Each structure stands twice: as structure tokens, then as C-alpha cells.
């Protein structure tokens, strides 16, 4: 059974996701106990129809087990300086090793977070410490969103994104 593609994202949300903003990743176990971790990088392709988030294996063991077991995943992209937020959900997430050729993606993400955190009074040192990782410790989670929601605080929070 084919799952329908999510509606296309607005240029505003695509730009937000592409610039390097906070990315929080979650899943749950069989008892629906949540597991949550901050991603250390992200990649958005094909107008948001394909997304990759990068997690530290050593810091995300439960979350990675939950995703490997169920494929269930929720990912939130949120801009610290504005709280503009978009959330994706899928039940078809896949794990793989991060590759050496993805190092520039991770570096670009770090630079975006340094800029973003500087806007709220936290310097680049904070971003580098928060997102520190070793490439050989990273796991990439790839997914195509099944659902997308505007989660920006305010009257539209929780609204499914429509094409």
C-alpha cells in the first residue's frame, strides 16, 4: 500500500529548514514510552519530500532502537529566534551509517545553528559544544514525511500543512 506524499511545504518553511535550525527527533517503544534526542545535522531534499537527520549513536541508543523496530519517527524543525516550527511524522524511517561525504552537510548545519543561536544571545561556542560529534559515531535517519504540521506557537499551531 502506497502512502500519499505530504503536501508541498511553503517556501518559508523550506527556507527555515534549510538554514540550520534546531532539530528534535523522537520515537517511542512498544509501550508508547517516548525517546527524544537533538539531531546534530539535517538535510532536506526534493522540496521536503525526503529528509535526513543525523544523531549520535552513543547518545541516542533508545531512540535508534525504537526507530529500527517500528519505523515511527517525529521530527521538529524550530527556529530559536522566532519559534517558527514545523513537525513531520512518518512510520517509514530508515537507519544507515553517516558517510564521509556528508561532512559538508553537517558543517553547514553547524554554521546555521551558530548564526541562529547568536541571534538569541548564545555564541558559536555554545552551538559547537551542543552539536559536537564524531562522524564515525553518527547514524543517519532517512524518511519521507507522511504528515506535516505547522507547530509555530499561536492560532495555527497543530494545523496540518496543506498544498
PDB file of C-alpha atoms in Angstrom:
ATOM      1  CA  UNK A   1       0.000   0.000   0.000  1.00  0.00           C
ATOM      2  CA  UNK A   2       1.433   3.329  -1.046  1.00  0.00           C
ATOM      3  CA  UNK A   3       1.350   6.159   1.469  1.00  0.00           C
ATOM      4  CA  UNK A   4       0.405   9.513  -0.033  1.00  0.00           C
ATOM      5  CA  UNK A   5       3.109  12.173  -0.208  1.00  0.00           C
ATOM      6  CA  UNK A   6       2.748  15.044   2.235  1.00  0.00           C
ATOM      7  CA  UNK A   7       1.610  18.363   0.862  1.00  0.00           C
ATOM      8  CA  UNK A   8       4.371  20.572  -0.520  1.00  0.00           C
ATOM      9  CA  UNK A   9       5.902  22.896   2.019  1.00  0.00           C
ATOM     10  CA  UNK A  10       5.742  26.647   1.674  1.00  0.00           C
ATOM     11  CA  UNK A  11       8.923  28.399   0.555  1.00  0.00           C
ATOM     12  CA  UNK A  12       9.007  29.941   4.042  1.00  0.00           C
ATOM     13  CA  UNK A  13       9.178  26.552   5.798  1.00  0.00           C
ATOM     14  CA  UNK A  14      11.659  25.144   3.271  1.00  0.00           C
ATOM     15  CA  UNK A  15      13.969  28.117   3.793  1.00  0.00           C
ATOM     16  CA  UNK A  16      13.690  27.743   7.561  1.00  0.00           C
ATOM     17  CA  UNK A  17      14.576  24.033   7.435  1.00  0.00           C
ATOM     18  CA  UNK A  18      17.445  24.604   5.016  1.00  0.00           C
ATOM     19  CA  UNK A  19      19.203  27.301   7.034  1.00  0.00           C
ATOM     20  CA  UNK A  20      20.144  25.183  10.063  1.00  0.00           C
ATOM     21  CA  UNK A  21      17.632  25.451  12.891  1.00  0.00           C
ATOM     22  CA  UNK A  22      17.001  23.319  15.955  1.00  0.00           C
ATOM     23  CA  UNK A  23      16.018  19.732  15.051  1.00  0.00           C
ATOM     24  CA  UNK A  24      14.488  17.466  17.685  1.00  0.00           C
ATOM     25  CA  UNK A  25      13.861  13.803  16.835  1.00  0.00           C
ATOM     26  CA  UNK A  26      11.547  11.417  18.664  1.00  0.00           C
ATOM     27  CA  UNK A  27      10.048   7.954  18.518  1.00  0.00           C
ATOM     28  CA  UNK A  28       8.533   5.540  21.041  1.00  0.00           C
ATOM     29  CA  UNK A  29       8.754   1.936  22.171  1.00  0.00           C
ATOM     30  CA  UNK A  30       6.053  -0.753  22.142  1.00  0.00           C
ATOM     31  CA  UNK A  31       4.522   0.716  25.304  1.00  0.00           C
ATOM     32  CA  UNK A  32       4.478   4.203  23.677  1.00  0.00           C
ATOM     33  CA  UNK A  33       7.203   5.456  26.035  1.00  0.00           C
ATOM     34  CA  UNK A  34       8.857   8.311  24.138  1.00  0.00           C
ATOM     35  CA  UNK A  35      12.521   8.598  23.219  1.00  0.00           C
ATOM     36  CA  UNK A  36      13.852  12.029  22.228  1.00  0.00           C
ATOM     37  CA  UNK A  37      17.189  13.448  21.065  1.00  0.00           C
ATOM     38  CA  UNK A  38      18.598  16.566  19.430  1.00  0.00           C
ATOM     39  CA  UNK A  39      19.914  15.990  15.913  1.00  0.00           C
ATOM     40  CA  UNK A  40      23.424  17.233  15.113  1.00  0.00           C
ATOM     41  CA  UNK A  41      22.526  17.897  11.495  1.00  0.00           C
ATOM     42  CA  UNK A  42      19.860  17.646   8.830  1.00  0.00           C
ATOM     43  CA  UNK A  43      19.421  17.527   5.085  1.00  0.00           C
ATOM     44  CA  UNK A  44      16.229  18.445   3.240  1.00  0.00           C
ATOM     45  CA  UNK A  45      15.791  17.321  -0.358  1.00  0.00           C
ATOM     46  CA  UNK A  46      13.101  17.288  -3.042  1.00  0.00           C
ATOM     47  CA  UNK A  47      11.110  20.200  -1.582  1.00  0.00           C
ATOM     48  CA  UNK A  48      10.894  18.488   1.821  1.00  0.00           C
ATOM     49  CA  UNK A  49       9.700  15.147   0.477  1.00  0.00           C
ATOM     50  CA  UNK A  50      12.932  13.460   1.629  1.00  0.00           C
ATOM     51  CA  UNK A  51      14.621  14.387   4.913  1.00  0.00           C
ATOM     52  CA  UNK A  52      17.719  13.044   6.655  1.00  0.00           C
ATOM     53  CA  UNK A  53      18.577  13.765  10.284  1.00  0.00           C
ATOM     54  CA  UNK A  54      21.855  12.804  11.955  1.00  0.00           C
ATOM     55  CA  UNK A  55      22.116  11.503  15.505  1.00  0.00           C
ATOM     56  CA  UNK A  56      24.962  10.473  17.750  1.00  0.00           C
ATOM     57  CA  UNK A  57      24.748   6.700  18.185  1.00  0.00           C
ATOM     58  CA  UNK A  58      26.380   6.833  21.626  1.00  0.00           C
ATOM     59  CA  UNK A  59      23.801   9.375  22.889  1.00  0.00           C
ATOM     60  CA  UNK A  60      20.682   8.057  21.137  1.00  0.00           C
ATOM     61  CA  UNK A  61      20.613   4.308  21.795  1.00  0.00           C
ATOM     62  CA  UNK A  62      16.963   4.047  22.863  1.00  0.00           C
ATOM     63  CA  UNK A  63      15.699   6.317  20.091  1.00  0.00           C
ATOM     64  CA  UNK A  64      17.634   4.373  17.455  1.00  0.00           C
ATOM     65  CA  UNK A  65      16.262   1.066  18.783  1.00  0.00           C
ATOM     66  CA  UNK A  66      12.735   2.474  18.669  1.00  0.00           C
ATOM     67  CA  UNK A  67      13.107   3.709  15.096  1.00  0.00           C
ATOM     68  CA  UNK A  68      14.763   0.463  13.944  1.00  0.00           C
ATOM     69  CA  UNK A  69      11.941  -1.586  15.484  1.00  0.00           C
ATOM     70  CA  UNK A  70       8.941   0.447  14.328  1.00  0.00           C
ATOM     71  CA  UNK A  71       9.987   2.958  11.664  1.00  0.00           C
ATOM     72  CA  UNK A  72       7.978   5.525  13.644  1.00  0.00           C
ATOM     73  CA  UNK A  73       9.506   8.964  13.809  1.00  0.00           C
ATOM     74  CA  UNK A  74       8.523  12.557  14.570  1.00  0.00           C
ATOM     75  CA  UNK A  75      10.911  15.403  13.743  1.00  0.00           C
ATOM     76  CA  UNK A  76      10.547  19.062  14.681  1.00  0.00           C
ATOM     77  CA  UNK A  77      12.428  21.888  12.986  1.00  0.00           C
ATOM     78  CA  UNK A  78      12.230  25.056  15.098  1.00  0.00           C
ATOM     79  CA  UNK A  79      13.890  28.429  14.656  1.00  0.00           C
ATOM     80  CA  UNK A  80      15.101  29.589  18.092  1.00  0.00           C
ATOM     81  CA  UNK A  81      14.924  33.293  17.207  1.00  0.00           C
ATOM     82  CA  UNK A  82      11.277  33.220  16.073  1.00  0.00           C
ATOM     83  CA  UNK A  83       9.860  29.915  17.394  1.00  0.00           C
ATOM     84  CA  UNK A  84       8.592  29.227  13.869  1.00  0.00           C
ATOM     85  CA  UNK A  85       8.210  25.444  13.905  1.00  0.00           C
ATOM     86  CA  UNK A  86       7.262  22.627  11.551  1.00  0.00           C
ATOM     87  CA  UNK A  87       6.756  18.982  12.556  1.00  0.00           C
ATOM     88  CA  UNK A  88       6.892  15.849  10.427  1.00  0.00           C
ATOM     89  CA  UNK A  89       5.714  12.342  11.176  1.00  0.00           C
ATOM     90  CA  UNK A  90       6.370   9.073   9.406  1.00  0.00           C
ATOM     91  CA  UNK A  91       6.132   5.366  10.010  1.00  0.00           C
ATOM     92  CA  UNK A  92       8.746   4.558   7.366  1.00  0.00           C
ATOM     93  CA  UNK A  93      12.049   5.865   8.764  1.00  0.00           C
ATOM     94  CA  UNK A  94      15.249   4.011   7.886  1.00  0.00           C
ATOM     95  CA  UNK A  95      18.624   3.964   9.618  1.00  0.00           C
ATOM     96  CA  UNK A  96      22.032   3.871   7.988  1.00  0.00           C
ATOM     97  CA  UNK A  97      25.589   4.895   8.785  1.00  0.00           C
ATOM     98  CA  UNK A  98      26.533   8.502   8.145  1.00  0.00           C
ATOM     99  CA  UNK A  99      29.022   8.820   5.279  1.00  0.00           C
ATOM    100  CA  UNK A 100      32.220  10.846   4.996  1.00  0.00           C
ATOM    101  CA  UNK A 101      30.764  12.736   2.027  1.00  0.00           C
ATOM    102  CA  UNK A 102      28.067  14.129   4.351  1.00  0.00           C
ATOM    103  CA  UNK A 103      30.589  16.066   6.475  1.00  0.00           C
ATOM    104  CA  UNK A 104      29.932  19.296   4.491  1.00  0.00           C
ATOM    105  CA  UNK A 105      26.174  18.947   5.221  1.00  0.00           C
ATOM    106  CA  UNK A 106      26.933  18.689   8.932  1.00  0.00           C
ATOM    107  CA  UNK A 107      29.339  21.645   8.798  1.00  0.00           C
ATOM    108  CA  UNK A 108      26.727  23.784   7.014  1.00  0.00           C
ATOM    109  CA  UNK A 109      24.142  22.836   9.635  1.00  0.00           C
ATOM    110  CA  UNK A 110      26.538  23.797  12.435  1.00  0.00           C
ATOM    111  CA  UNK A 111      27.182  27.189  10.829  1.00  0.00           C
ATOM    112  CA  UNK A 112      23.428  27.785  10.588  1.00  0.00           C
ATOM    113  CA  UNK A 113      22.922  26.921  14.239  1.00  0.00           C
ATOM    114  CA  UNK A 114      25.850  29.189  15.218  1.00  0.00           C
ATOM    115  CA  UNK A 115      24.133  32.092  13.425  1.00  0.00           C
ATOM    116  CA  UNK A 116      20.749  31.226  14.879  1.00  0.00           C
ATOM    117  CA  UNK A 117      21.954  30.867  18.474  1.00  0.00           C
ATOM    118  CA  UNK A 118      23.962  34.088  18.212  1.00  0.00           C
ATOM    119  CA  UNK A 119      20.673  35.880  17.471  1.00  0.00           C
ATOM    120  CA  UNK A 120      19.346  34.821  20.870  1.00  0.00           C
ATOM    121  CA  UNK A 121      22.496  35.671  22.802  1.00  0.00           C
ATOM    122  CA  UNK A 122      24.279  32.332  22.754  1.00  0.00           C
ATOM    123  CA  UNK A 123      27.603  32.404  20.966  1.00  0.00           C
ATOM    124  CA  UNK A 124      29.045  29.987  18.417  1.00  0.00           C
ATOM    125  CA  UNK A 125      30.934  28.195  21.192  1.00  0.00           C
ATOM    126  CA  UNK A 126      27.602  27.068  22.639  1.00  0.00           C
ATOM    127  CA  UNK A 127      26.451  25.682  19.271  1.00  0.00           C
ATOM    128  CA  UNK A 128      29.749  23.852  18.728  1.00  0.00           C
ATOM    129  CA  UNK A 129      29.581  22.263  22.194  1.00  0.00           C
ATOM    130  CA  UNK A 130      25.905  21.291  21.812  1.00  0.00           C
ATOM    131  CA  UNK A 131      26.414  19.745  18.363  1.00  0.00           C
ATOM    132  CA  UNK A 132      29.862  18.193  18.888  1.00  0.00           C
ATOM    133  CA  UNK A 133      30.164  14.739  17.342  1.00  0.00           C
ATOM    134  CA  UNK A 134      32.479  12.266  15.664  1.00  0.00           C
ATOM    135  CA  UNK A 135      31.409  11.338  12.122  1.00  0.00           C
ATOM    136  CA  UNK A 136      32.055   7.643  12.781  1.00  0.00           C
ATOM    137  CA  UNK A 137      29.542   7.810  15.685  1.00  0.00           C
ATOM    138  CA  UNK A 138      26.707   9.260  13.594  1.00  0.00           C
ATOM    139  CA  UNK A 139      23.635   7.464  12.332  1.00  0.00           C
ATOM    140  CA  UNK A 140      21.573   8.953   9.523  1.00  0.00           C
ATOM    141  CA  UNK A 141      17.806   8.545   9.692  1.00  0.00           C
ATOM    142  CA  UNK A 142      16.158   8.980   6.302  1.00  0.00           C
ATOM    143  CA  UNK A 143      12.441   9.408   5.820  1.00  0.00           C
ATOM    144  CA  UNK A 144       9.687  10.685   3.594  1.00  0.00           C
ATOM    145  CA  UNK A 145       7.119  12.550   5.710  1.00  0.00           C
ATOM    146  CA  UNK A 146       3.636  11.051   5.924  1.00  0.00           C
ATOM    147  CA  UNK A 147       2.279  14.103   7.734  1.00  0.00           C
ATOM    148  CA  UNK A 148       3.409  17.702   8.259  1.00  0.00           C
ATOM    149  CA  UNK A 149       2.114  20.259  10.760  1.00  0.00           C
ATOM    150  CA  UNK A 150       2.663  23.928  11.490  1.00  0.00           C
ATOM    151  CA  UNK A 151       3.666  23.899  15.165  1.00  0.00           C
ATOM    152  CA  UNK A 152       4.517  27.575  15.472  1.00  0.00           C
ATOM    153  CA  UNK A 153       3.008  28.823  18.736  1.00  0.00           C
ATOM    154  CA  UNK A 154      -0.209  30.722  18.033  1.00  0.00           C
ATOM    155  CA  UNK A 155      -3.622  30.200  16.461  1.00  0.00           C
ATOM    156  CA  UNK A 156      -2.311  27.935  13.654  1.00  0.00           C
ATOM    157  CA  UNK A 157      -0.365  25.567  15.934  1.00  0.00           C
ATOM    158  CA  UNK A 158      -1.153  21.948  15.122  1.00  0.00           C
ATOM    159  CA  UNK A 159      -2.651  22.776  11.717  1.00  0.00           C
ATOM    160  CA  UNK A 160      -1.842  20.153   9.074  1.00  0.00           C
ATOM    161  CA  UNK A 161       0.100  21.698   6.230  1.00  0.00           C
ATOM    162  CA  UNK A 162      -1.894  21.767   3.012  1.00  0.00           C
ATOM    163  CA  UNK A 163      -0.572  22.101  -0.504  1.00  0.00           C
TER     164      UNK A 163
END
